[in-house]
Amino acid sequence: MRFLPLVFTGSSILSPVLAQTTDQPDPPAPTPTGIDVFANVTLYQPDDSTQVTVPRTQSLPNNTVLAAWNDPSSNGSIAIYRSINSGYSWYSFGTATSDSGKKLLQPHLLYINGTYAEDTGTTLLAVNAVDDYTTTIELYTSGDQGESWELASEIANGGPLSNASVAVTNPYLVYNGDAITVFYSGNGDNTYAQKIVQQTTTENYDSWDNAVDVVASKFRTDRPAAPSIAKIANNQYIIAFQYGSLDPKTNTATYPIYYKITPNPQKAASDRTREVRVDTGLVPNGVPSVTWTPLGGANGTIVLSDSRSKSVFVNQALGEGEWRELKTTAGRAYGREVTVRK
Ligand SMILES: *[C@@H]1O[C@H](CO)[C@@H](O)[C@H](O)[C@H]1NC(C)=O
Ligand SMILES: *[C@@H]1O[C@H](CO)[C@@H](O)[C@H](O)[C@H]1NC(C)=O
Ligand SMILES: *[C@@H]1O[C@H](CO)[C@@H](O)[C@H](O)[C@H]1NC(C)=O
Ligand SMILES: *[C@@H]1O[C@H](CO)[C@@H](O)[C@H](O)[C@H]1NC(C)=O
Ligand SMILES: *[C@@H]1O[C@H](CO)[C@@H](O)[C@H](O)[C@H]1NC(C)=O
Ligand SMILES: *[C@@H]1O[C@H](CO)[C@@H](O)[C@H](O)[C@H]1NC(C)=O
């Protein structure tokens, strides 16, 4: 089994000479043994004027990987790209379209490897459907591995994206074998400026329980947001997020990354919130991505990425103690992704 630690960055910052076009032959497919390393593959090249961010990928069977990303120029639909060689080369594959013509932003993909709601091998796509006045966390499903999509549910509604105090944002899907949970940032009540909540549905795609708090600060003005979640060893989960708060000295907002370790991410409200303390003193900042690999000893390795640094941060003690900064050659970008390919 191969575990390729991959860092996906915002594709607009990658060198155009490395852009994958259909005229070029595919690079050789990865061999099934040994570790293959490749770098700086362009997944999608937008117009020069567009900043695409927060790429999110999902492995399917047979070395297939799907990808989607936040494209503010999108209009009424979102593109799904596919690789059938573990991420070496990418092509346009599918489209999810909004019935109401809203922009579909902030995607997160999840493949259900098994049977759920009597469907086997369903692919899920959570997005933020946005117009000038509203945000809506929506769920789309695909029965053909990401090519065609249909709206399955409108999960939560909020005010405009321009006002973080009222918007719902950044959905993140987790499947635990029985239920689908969507984590997202939202307000939902007047007690907090922003908080992270979850809603869960069991047996179908559309019977969401009421929103349950996951991360809510005791300080009203704090803005925990942008959750990323991974299952680690010992049947524990890590929930990483950016912790927006006002620095009283400079009166400016800061977005360091914090996390929780919990046996049950659906009921994590009372688990303590921890800082990412890095050996080099660097403070990871802004829209995290977190993953776990069994490599690296009995605890495996938690790998965390932020939006400000080219490095990633690793922890081999189940989230206890210090994190180690690991320099990479991958570019720095907003909301880049770390993930593990088997
Ligand atoms: C699906 O599950 C099987 C059995 O646990 C596993 O071998 C396979 O790697 C999984 N595939 C994906 C794409 O997760
Ligand atoms: C994977 O590939 C094999 C061989 O081509 C095929 O039989 C199988 O249906 C594929 N699995 C999926 C889930 O597409
Ligand atoms: C976006 O979609 C709307 C409705 O279909 C259309 O009127 C508008 O021209 C589109 N805008 C762009 C930039 O494509
Ligand atoms: C954001 O929404 C809150 C709550 O409704 C409101 O008090 C505030 O004025 C809004 N901010 C802006 C910039 O519209
Ligand atoms: C695994 O994690 C535990 C709990 O943090 C720690 O005590 C132990 O030293 C770690 N083991 C290894 C091999 O790093
Ligand atoms: C990838 O691209 C970045 C930015 O252009 C560059 O600094 C880095 O050396 C490249 N990495 C590899 C392994 O080619």
Short mmCIF file of C-alpha atoms and ligand atoms in Angstrom, two decimals:
data_model
loop_
_atom_site.label_atom_id
_atom_site.label_comp_id
_atom_site.label_asym_id
_atom_site.label_seq_id
_atom_site.Cartn_x
_atom_site.Cartn_y
_atom_site.Cartn_z
CA MET A 1 0.00 0.00 0.00
CA ARG A 2 1.33 3.44 -0.90
CA PHE A 3 0.66 6.56 1.09
CA LEU A 4 1.38 9.67 -0.89
CA PRO A 5 1.24 12.81 1.19
CA LEU A 6 -0.07 15.41 -1.23
CA VAL A 7 -0.37 19.13 -0.81
CA PHE A 8 -2.94 20.78 -3.06
CA THR A 9 -2.51 24.51 -3.38
CA GLY A 10 -4.62 27.14 -5.07
CA SER A 11 -4.05 26.28 -8.70
CA SER A 12 -3.86 29.86 -9.89
CA ILE A 13 -0.47 30.31 -8.29
CA LEU A 14 1.16 27.36 -10.03
CA SER A 15 3.56 27.91 -12.86
CA PRO A 16 1.74 28.01 -16.24
CA VAL A 17 4.53 26.02 -17.90
CA LEU A 18 3.39 23.09 -15.83
CA ALA A 19 -0.23 23.44 -16.90
CA GLN A 20 -1.77 20.16 -18.00
CA THR A 21 -3.42 20.56 -21.37
CA THR A 22 -5.05 17.86 -23.43
CA ASP A 23 -2.36 18.25 -26.16
CA GLN A 24 0.32 16.92 -23.88
CA PRO A 25 0.76 13.21 -23.28
CA ASP A 26 -0.03 12.08 -19.74
CA PRO A 27 2.97 11.62 -17.50
CA PRO A 28 3.62 7.96 -16.74
CA ALA A 29 1.10 6.47 -14.35
CA PRO A 30 2.37 5.79 -10.84
CA THR A 31 3.62 2.25 -10.38
CA PRO A 32 1.76 0.13 -7.85
CA THR A 33 4.82 -0.47 -5.67
CA GLY A 34 7.23 1.91 -4.00
CA ILE A 35 6.65 5.58 -3.31
CA ASP A 36 6.11 7.87 -6.26
CA VAL A 37 6.67 11.54 -5.79
CA PHE A 38 5.43 14.19 -8.14
CA ALA A 39 5.04 17.91 -7.72
CA ASN A 40 3.37 20.99 -9.13
CA VAL A 41 0.80 19.31 -11.34
CA THR A 42 -1.71 21.90 -12.47
CA LEU A 43 -5.21 20.70 -11.82
CA TYR A 44 -7.09 23.65 -13.29
CA GLN A 45 -5.95 26.94 -14.80
CA PRO A 46 -8.46 29.78 -14.41
CA ASP A 47 -8.54 33.08 -16.30
CA ASP A 48 -5.79 35.39 -15.13
CA SER A 49 -8.32 37.55 -13.32
CA THR A 50 -9.75 34.78 -11.14
CA GLN A 51 -8.36 33.65 -7.81
CA VAL A 52 -9.39 30.06 -7.21
CA THR A 53 -8.82 28.81 -3.66
CA VAL A 54 -9.49 25.98 -1.21
CA PRO A 55 -9.10 22.92 -3.49
CA ARG A 56 -10.70 19.80 -2.06
CA THR A 57 -10.19 16.26 -3.36
CA GLN A 58 -11.66 12.83 -2.68
CA SER A 59 -10.36 9.35 -3.54
CA LEU A 60 -12.66 6.91 -5.30
CA PRO A 61 -11.89 3.29 -6.23
CA ASN A 62 -9.40 2.38 -8.96
CA ASN A 63 -6.90 5.25 -8.43
CA THR A 64 -9.61 7.77 -9.26
CA VAL A 65 -9.59 11.15 -7.53
CA LEU A 66 -12.21 13.90 -7.80
CA ALA A 67 -11.50 17.58 -7.18
CA ALA A 68 -13.48 20.77 -6.72
CA TRP A 69 -12.46 24.23 -5.54
CA ASN A 70 -13.79 27.65 -4.65
CA ASP A 71 -14.20 29.70 -7.82
CA PRO A 72 -15.78 33.11 -7.18
CA SER A 73 -16.39 33.60 -10.92
CA SER A 74 -18.58 30.49 -11.12
CA ASN A 75 -22.16 31.17 -12.11
CA GLY A 76 -24.91 28.72 -11.27
CA SER A 77 -22.75 25.60 -11.31
CA ILE A 78 -19.55 24.07 -10.04
CA ALA A 79 -17.03 22.03 -12.04
CA ILE A 80 -15.81 18.63 -10.84
CA TYR A 81 -12.46 17.51 -12.23
CA ARG A 82 -11.20 13.92 -12.27
CA SER A 83 -7.89 12.11 -12.29
CA ILE A 84 -7.75 8.39 -13.01
CA ASN A 85 -4.05 8.07 -12.17
CA SER A 86 -3.92 9.08 -8.49
CA GLY A 87 -3.59 12.77 -9.28
CA TYR A 88 -0.93 12.81 -12.05
CA SER A 89 -3.24 14.36 -14.63
CA TRP A 90 -6.66 15.97 -14.46
CA TYR A 91 -9.63 16.55 -16.77
CA SER A 92 -13.03 18.21 -16.56
CA PHE A 93 -15.51 15.48 -15.63
CA GLY A 94 -18.77 16.56 -14.01
CA THR A 95 -20.94 19.53 -13.10
CA ALA A 96 -23.32 20.24 -10.27
CA THR A 97 -25.87 22.91 -11.18
CA SER A 98 -27.93 25.10 -8.88
CA ASP A 99 -31.67 25.06 -9.65
CA SER A 100 -31.86 28.69 -8.55
CA GLY A 101 -28.76 29.91 -10.43
CA LYS A 102 -26.76 30.62 -7.28
CA LYS A 103 -22.98 30.47 -7.15
CA LEU A 104 -21.85 27.16 -5.69
CA LEU A 105 -18.80 27.92 -3.56
CA GLN A 106 -16.67 26.31 -0.82
CA PRO A 107 -17.09 22.69 -1.97
CA HIS A 108 -16.30 19.60 0.06
CA LEU A 109 -16.42 16.09 -1.47
CA LEU A 110 -16.99 12.77 0.28
CA TYR A 111 -17.19 9.24 -1.17
CA ILE A 112 -19.31 6.74 0.78
CA ASN A 113 -17.32 3.53 0.45
CA GLY A 114 -20.18 1.13 1.16
CA THR A 115 -23.96 1.14 1.32
CA TYR A 116 -25.93 4.04 2.76
CA ALA A 117 -29.62 4.77 2.22
CA GLU A 118 -29.71 1.62 0.02
CA ASP A 119 -27.19 3.23 -2.38
CA THR A 120 -23.70 1.83 -2.82
CA GLY A 121 -20.72 4.02 -3.63
CA THR A 122 -22.50 7.38 -3.56
CA THR A 123 -20.40 10.52 -3.87
CA LEU A 124 -21.46 13.57 -1.87
CA LEU A 125 -20.75 17.23 -2.53
CA ALA A 126 -21.47 19.89 0.08
CA VAL A 127 -21.37 23.49 -1.11
CA ASN A 128 -22.31 26.98 -0.07
CA ALA A 129 -24.99 28.22 -2.50
CA VAL A 130 -24.62 31.97 -2.51
CA ASP A 131 -26.41 35.02 -3.90
CA ASP A 132 -26.14 38.68 -2.90
CA TYR A 133 -28.36 38.27 0.16
CA THR A 134 -28.12 34.65 1.35
CA THR A 135 -25.86 31.68 1.98
CA THR A 136 -27.20 28.09 2.02
CA ILE A 137 -25.34 24.89 2.86
CA GLU A 138 -26.52 22.42 0.20
CA LEU A 139 -25.85 18.73 -0.37
CA TYR A 140 -25.64 17.19 -3.85
CA THR A 141 -25.31 13.46 -4.54
CA SER A 142 -23.85 11.55 -7.49
CA GLY A 143 -24.54 7.91 -8.28
CA ASP A 144 -22.07 7.85 -11.20
CA GLN A 145 -18.85 8.66 -9.37
CA GLY A 146 -18.97 12.41 -9.80
CA GLU A 147 -20.20 13.03 -13.34
CA SER A 148 -23.84 14.00 -12.74
CA TRP A 149 -25.21 15.49 -9.55
CA GLU A 150 -28.57 16.23 -8.07
CA LEU A 151 -29.60 18.44 -5.19
CA ALA A 152 -30.43 16.23 -2.20
CA SER A 153 -30.93 18.78 0.55
CA GLU A 154 -30.79 22.39 1.66
CA ILE A 155 -29.31 22.02 5.12
CA ALA A 156 -28.87 25.48 6.63
CA ASN A 157 -29.54 29.09 5.66
CA GLY A 158 -27.79 32.32 6.57
CA GLY A 159 -27.30 35.92 5.56
CA PRO A 160 -24.87 37.27 2.95
CA LEU A 161 -21.33 35.95 2.62
CA SER A 162 -20.06 39.50 3.13
CA ASN A 163 -21.19 39.44 6.78
CA ALA A 164 -19.54 36.63 8.75
CA SER A 165 -21.89 37.29 11.68
CA VAL A 166 -24.90 36.08 9.74
CA ALA A 167 -23.54 33.86 6.92
CA VAL A 168 -23.23 30.08 7.00
CA THR A 169 -19.92 28.97 5.47
CA ASN A 170 -17.33 26.25 4.76
CA PRO A 171 -19.23 22.93 4.95
CA TYR A 172 -17.18 19.82 5.78
CA LEU A 173 -18.64 16.29 5.47
CA VAL A 174 -17.90 13.29 7.68
CA TYR A 175 -19.40 9.79 7.29
CA ASN A 176 -19.08 7.43 10.24
CA GLY A 177 -20.67 4.28 8.83
CA ASP A 178 -24.23 5.11 9.99
CA ALA A 179 -24.74 8.79 9.50
CA ILE A 180 -23.62 11.76 7.43
CA THR A 181 -22.58 14.83 9.39
CA VAL A 182 -21.97 18.26 7.94
CA PHE A 183 -19.85 20.65 9.98
CA TYR A 184 -19.97 24.34 9.06
CA SER A 185 -19.42 27.81 10.45
CA GLY A 186 -22.46 29.85 11.26
CA ASN A 187 -24.07 32.13 13.73
CA GLY A 188 -27.49 30.63 14.37
CA ASP A 189 -28.15 32.62 17.52
CA ASN A 190 -27.25 35.95 19.09
CA THR A 191 -24.82 34.58 21.66
CA TYR A 192 -21.77 34.34 19.39
CA ALA A 193 -20.19 36.31 16.56
CA GLN A 194 -19.51 32.97 14.84
CA LYS A 195 -19.24 29.34 15.88
CA ILE A 196 -18.80 25.87 14.38
CA VAL A 197 -21.86 23.62 14.44
CA GLN A 198 -22.84 20.27 12.98
CA GLN A 199 -26.00 18.67 11.68
CA THR A 200 -26.44 14.94 11.17
CA THR A 201 -28.75 12.80 9.05
CA THR A 202 -29.17 9.05 9.38
CA GLU A 203 -30.54 6.63 6.76
CA ASN A 204 -31.14 9.32 4.12
CA TYR A 205 -29.76 12.60 2.77
CA ASP A 206 -32.39 14.97 4.05
CA SER A 207 -33.48 14.43 7.67
CA TRP A 208 -31.03 16.72 9.39
CA ASP A 209 -31.13 17.00 13.16
CA ASN A 210 -31.01 20.45 14.69
CA ALA A 211 -27.65 22.22 14.68
CA VAL A 212 -25.39 21.21 17.58
CA ASP A 213 -22.47 23.34 18.78
CA VAL A 214 -18.99 21.93 18.08
CA VAL A 215 -16.76 24.93 18.80
CA ALA A 216 -18.14 28.03 20.53
CA SER A 217 -15.95 30.45 22.46
CA LYS A 218 -16.93 31.89 25.80
CA PHE A 219 -15.94 35.25 24.30
CA ARG A 220 -18.81 36.60 22.28
CA THR A 221 -16.63 38.27 19.64
CA ASP A 222 -14.47 35.21 18.81
CA ARG A 223 -14.99 33.59 15.41
CA PRO A 224 -14.02 29.92 15.25
CA ALA A 225 -14.61 28.86 11.61
CA ALA A 226 -13.54 26.72 8.64
CA PRO A 227 -13.46 23.23 10.23
CA SER A 228 -11.38 20.33 8.85
CA ILE A 229 -11.69 16.90 10.45
CA ALA A 230 -9.73 13.64 10.34
CA LYS A 231 -9.99 10.31 12.10
CA ILE A 232 -6.71 9.50 13.86
CA ALA A 233 -5.51 6.44 15.83
CA ASN A 234 -7.26 5.22 19.01
CA ASN A 235 -10.71 5.96 17.56
CA GLN A 236 -10.16 9.65 18.14
CA TYR A 237 -10.83 12.52 15.75
CA ILE A 238 -9.07 15.83 15.27
CA ILE A 239 -11.14 18.91 14.46
CA ALA A 240 -8.92 21.77 13.22
CA PHE A 241 -10.24 25.28 12.63
CA GLN A 242 -9.17 28.89 12.36
CA TYR A 243 -9.79 30.85 15.52
CA GLY A 244 -10.66 34.40 14.57
CA SER A 245 -10.31 36.87 17.40
CA LEU A 246 -9.39 40.48 17.94
CA ASP A 247 -5.86 41.22 19.17
CA PRO A 248 -6.58 43.85 21.84
CA LYS A 249 -3.11 45.39 21.46
CA THR A 250 -3.35 46.14 17.75
CA ASN A 251 -7.13 45.94 17.38
CA THR A 252 -6.70 43.69 14.33
CA ALA A 253 -8.23 40.28 13.70
CA THR A 254 -5.94 37.22 13.84
CA TYR A 255 -6.75 33.72 12.59
CA PRO A 256 -4.42 31.21 14.29
CA ILE A 257 -5.30 27.52 13.91
CA TYR A 258 -6.63 25.69 16.94
CA TYR A 259 -7.96 22.12 17.31
CA LYS A 260 -9.87 19.65 19.42
CA ILE A 261 -9.19 15.96 19.98
CA THR A 262 -12.41 14.03 20.56
CA PRO A 263 -13.82 10.49 20.44
CA ASN A 264 -17.03 11.89 18.94
CA PRO A 265 -16.86 14.93 16.64
CA GLN A 266 -20.65 15.22 16.76
CA LYS A 267 -20.46 15.92 20.51
CA ALA A 268 -17.23 17.86 20.81
CA ALA A 269 -18.57 21.04 22.42
CA SER A 270 -17.07 20.25 25.82
CA ASP A 271 -13.71 18.95 24.54
CA ARG A 272 -10.99 21.48 25.16
CA THR A 273 -9.73 23.82 22.48
CA ARG A 274 -5.95 23.58 21.93
CA GLU A 275 -3.39 25.81 20.27
CA VAL A 276 -1.07 24.37 17.62
CA ARG A 277 2.30 24.88 19.35
CA VAL A 278 5.04 24.45 16.76
CA ASP A 279 8.67 23.63 17.63
CA THR A 280 9.99 26.51 15.53
CA GLY A 281 7.61 29.02 17.09
CA LEU A 282 5.69 29.56 13.83
CA VAL A 283 1.94 30.13 14.36
CA PRO A 284 -0.14 28.35 11.67
CA ASN A 285 -2.77 30.71 10.39
CA GLY A 286 -5.96 30.67 8.33
CA VAL A 287 -8.23 27.94 6.81
CA PRO A 288 -6.58 24.69 7.86
CA SER A 289 -6.64 21.23 6.32
CA VAL A 290 -5.87 18.20 8.46
CA THR A 291 -5.30 14.53 7.65
CA TRP A 292 -3.85 11.42 9.26
CA THR A 293 -1.59 8.66 7.97
CA PRO A 294 -0.77 5.36 9.73
CA LEU A 295 2.89 5.93 8.79
CA GLY A 296 5.21 7.16 11.53
CA GLY A 297 4.91 4.77 14.46
CA ALA A 298 2.15 3.46 16.70
CA ASN A 299 0.23 6.74 16.70
CA GLY A 300 0.64 7.38 12.99
CA THR A 301 1.10 11.00 11.97
CA ILE A 302 -1.31 13.92 11.96
CA VAL A 303 -0.50 16.37 9.16
CA LEU A 304 -1.86 19.91 9.27
CA SER A 305 -1.66 22.67 6.67
CA ASP A 306 -2.43 26.37 7.00
CA SER A 307 -2.89 29.28 4.59
CA ARG A 308 0.17 31.36 5.45
CA SER A 309 3.17 29.10 5.25
CA LYS A 310 4.81 26.72 2.77
CA SER A 311 5.40 24.29 5.63
CA VAL A 312 3.12 21.58 7.00
CA PHE A 313 2.94 20.68 10.68
CA VAL A 314 3.10 17.13 12.03
CA ASN A 315 2.24 15.50 15.35
CA GLN A 316 2.98 11.85 16.19
CA ALA A 317 1.50 11.87 19.71
CA LEU A 318 -2.23 11.86 18.89
CA GLY A 319 -2.35 15.64 19.08
CA GLU A 320 -0.57 15.94 22.45
CA GLY A 321 2.47 18.15 22.95
CA GLU A 322 4.40 20.07 20.34
CA TRP A 323 4.00 19.96 16.57
CA ARG A 324 6.98 19.76 14.24
CA GLU A 325 7.35 22.14 11.31
CA LEU A 326 8.13 20.30 8.09
CA LYS A 327 9.25 22.45 5.18
CA THR A 328 7.82 21.59 1.75
CA THR A 329 8.45 22.87 -1.77
CA ALA A 330 4.70 23.25 -2.32
CA GLY A 331 3.62 26.85 -2.68
CA ARG A 332 1.83 28.76 0.01
CA ALA A 333 -1.87 29.29 -0.76
CA TYR A 334 -5.21 30.07 0.82
CA GLY A 335 -6.93 26.94 2.09
CA ARG A 336 -4.62 24.41 0.45
CA GLU A 337 -5.29 20.75 1.20
CA VAL A 338 -3.22 17.96 2.71
CA THR A 339 -4.48 14.45 2.06
CA VAL A 340 -3.26 10.87 1.91
CA ARG A 341 -3.68 8.58 -1.12
CA LYS A 342 -3.72 4.85 -0.56
C1 LIG B 1 -13.04 0.96 0.28
O1 LIG B 1 -13.01 0.01 1.31
C2 LIG B 1 -12.17 -1.09 1.03
C3 LIG B 1 -12.36 -2.14 2.11
O2 LIG B 1 -12.21 -1.57 3.38
C4 LIG B 1 -10.72 -0.60 0.94
O3 LIG B 1 -9.86 -1.66 0.62
C5 LIG B 1 -10.63 0.46 -0.15
O4 LIG B 1 -9.34 1.02 -0.16
C6 LIG B 1 -11.65 1.56 0.07
N1 LIG B 1 -11.65 2.43 -1.11
C7 LIG B 1 -11.69 3.77 -1.01
C8 LIG B 1 -11.67 4.51 -2.28
O5 LIG B 1 -11.74 4.37 0.04
C1 LIG B 2 -12.55 -0.90 -10.84
O1 LIG B 2 -11.97 -1.45 -11.99
C2 LIG B 2 -12.36 -2.80 -12.25
C3 LIG B 2 -11.53 -3.32 -13.40
O2 LIG B 2 -11.64 -2.45 -14.50
C4 LIG B 2 -13.85 -2.86 -12.51
O3 LIG B 2 -14.26 -4.19 -12.71
C5 LIG B 2 -14.58 -2.30 -11.29
O4 LIG B 2 -15.97 -2.22 -11.56
C6 LIG B 2 -14.08 -0.91 -10.95
N1 LIG B 2 -14.67 -0.51 -9.68
C7 LIG B 2 -15.41 0.57 -9.57
C8 LIG B 2 -16.03 0.80 -8.23
O5 LIG B 2 -15.56 1.35 -10.47
C1 LIG B 3 -24.93 34.29 -14.73
O1 LIG B 3 -26.15 33.60 -14.85
C2 LIG B 3 -27.25 34.47 -15.03
C3 LIG B 3 -28.52 33.64 -15.00
O2 LIG B 3 -28.38 32.51 -15.81
C4 LIG B 3 -27.09 35.24 -16.33
O3 LIG B 3 -28.15 36.15 -16.48
C5 LIG B 3 -25.78 36.00 -16.30
O4 LIG B 3 -25.55 36.62 -17.53
C6 LIG B 3 -24.61 35.06 -15.99
N1 LIG B 3 -23.41 35.83 -15.82
C7 LIG B 3 -22.25 35.49 -16.36
C8 LIG B 3 -21.09 36.36 -16.04
O5 LIG B 3 -22.12 34.49 -17.05
C1 LIG B 4 -23.84 41.91 10.12
O1 LIG B 4 -24.98 41.36 10.74
C2 LIG B 4 -25.14 41.77 12.08
C3 LIG B 4 -26.27 40.94 12.68
O2 LIG B 4 -27.44 41.10 11.93
C4 LIG B 4 -25.41 43.27 12.11
O3 LIG B 4 -25.54 43.71 13.44
C5 LIG B 4 -24.25 43.99 11.44
O4 LIG B 4 -24.55 45.35 11.33
C6 LIG B 4 -23.99 43.43 10.05
N1 LIG B 4 -22.77 43.99 9.53
C7 LIG B 4 -22.71 44.52 8.33
C8 LIG B 4 -21.37 45.05 7.91
O5 LIG B 4 -23.67 44.55 7.58
C1 LIG B 5 1.80 8.06 21.16
O1 LIG B 5 1.00 9.04 21.78
C2 LIG B 5 1.01 8.97 23.18
C3 LIG B 5 -0.04 9.97 23.71
O2 LIG B 5 0.31 11.26 23.36
C4 LIG B 5 2.42 9.30 23.68
O3 LIG B 5 2.46 9.19 25.09
C5 LIG B 5 3.40 8.30 23.06
O4 LIG B 5 4.72 8.66 23.40
C6 LIG B 5 3.26 8.28 21.55
N1 LIG B 5 4.04 7.18 20.99
C7 LIG B 5 4.99 7.37 20.09
C8 LIG B 5 5.66 6.14 19.58
O5 LIG B 5 5.30 8.48 19.69
C1 LIG B 6 7.02 23.79 -7.20
O1 LIG B 6 6.76 25.13 -7.52
C2 LIG B 6 7.28 26.05 -6.56
C3 LIG B 6 6.76 27.42 -6.89
O2 LIG B 6 7.01 27.72 -8.23
C4 LIG B 6 8.78 25.94 -6.53
O3 LIG B 6 9.30 26.81 -5.56
C5 LIG B 6 9.17 24.51 -6.16
O4 LIG B 6 10.56 24.35 -6.23
C6 LIG B 6 8.50 23.50 -7.08
N1 LIG B 6 8.72 22.18 -6.49
C7 LIG B 6 9.19 21.15 -7.18
C8 LIG B 6 9.45 19.90 -6.41
O5 LIG B 6 9.42 21.23 -8.37
#
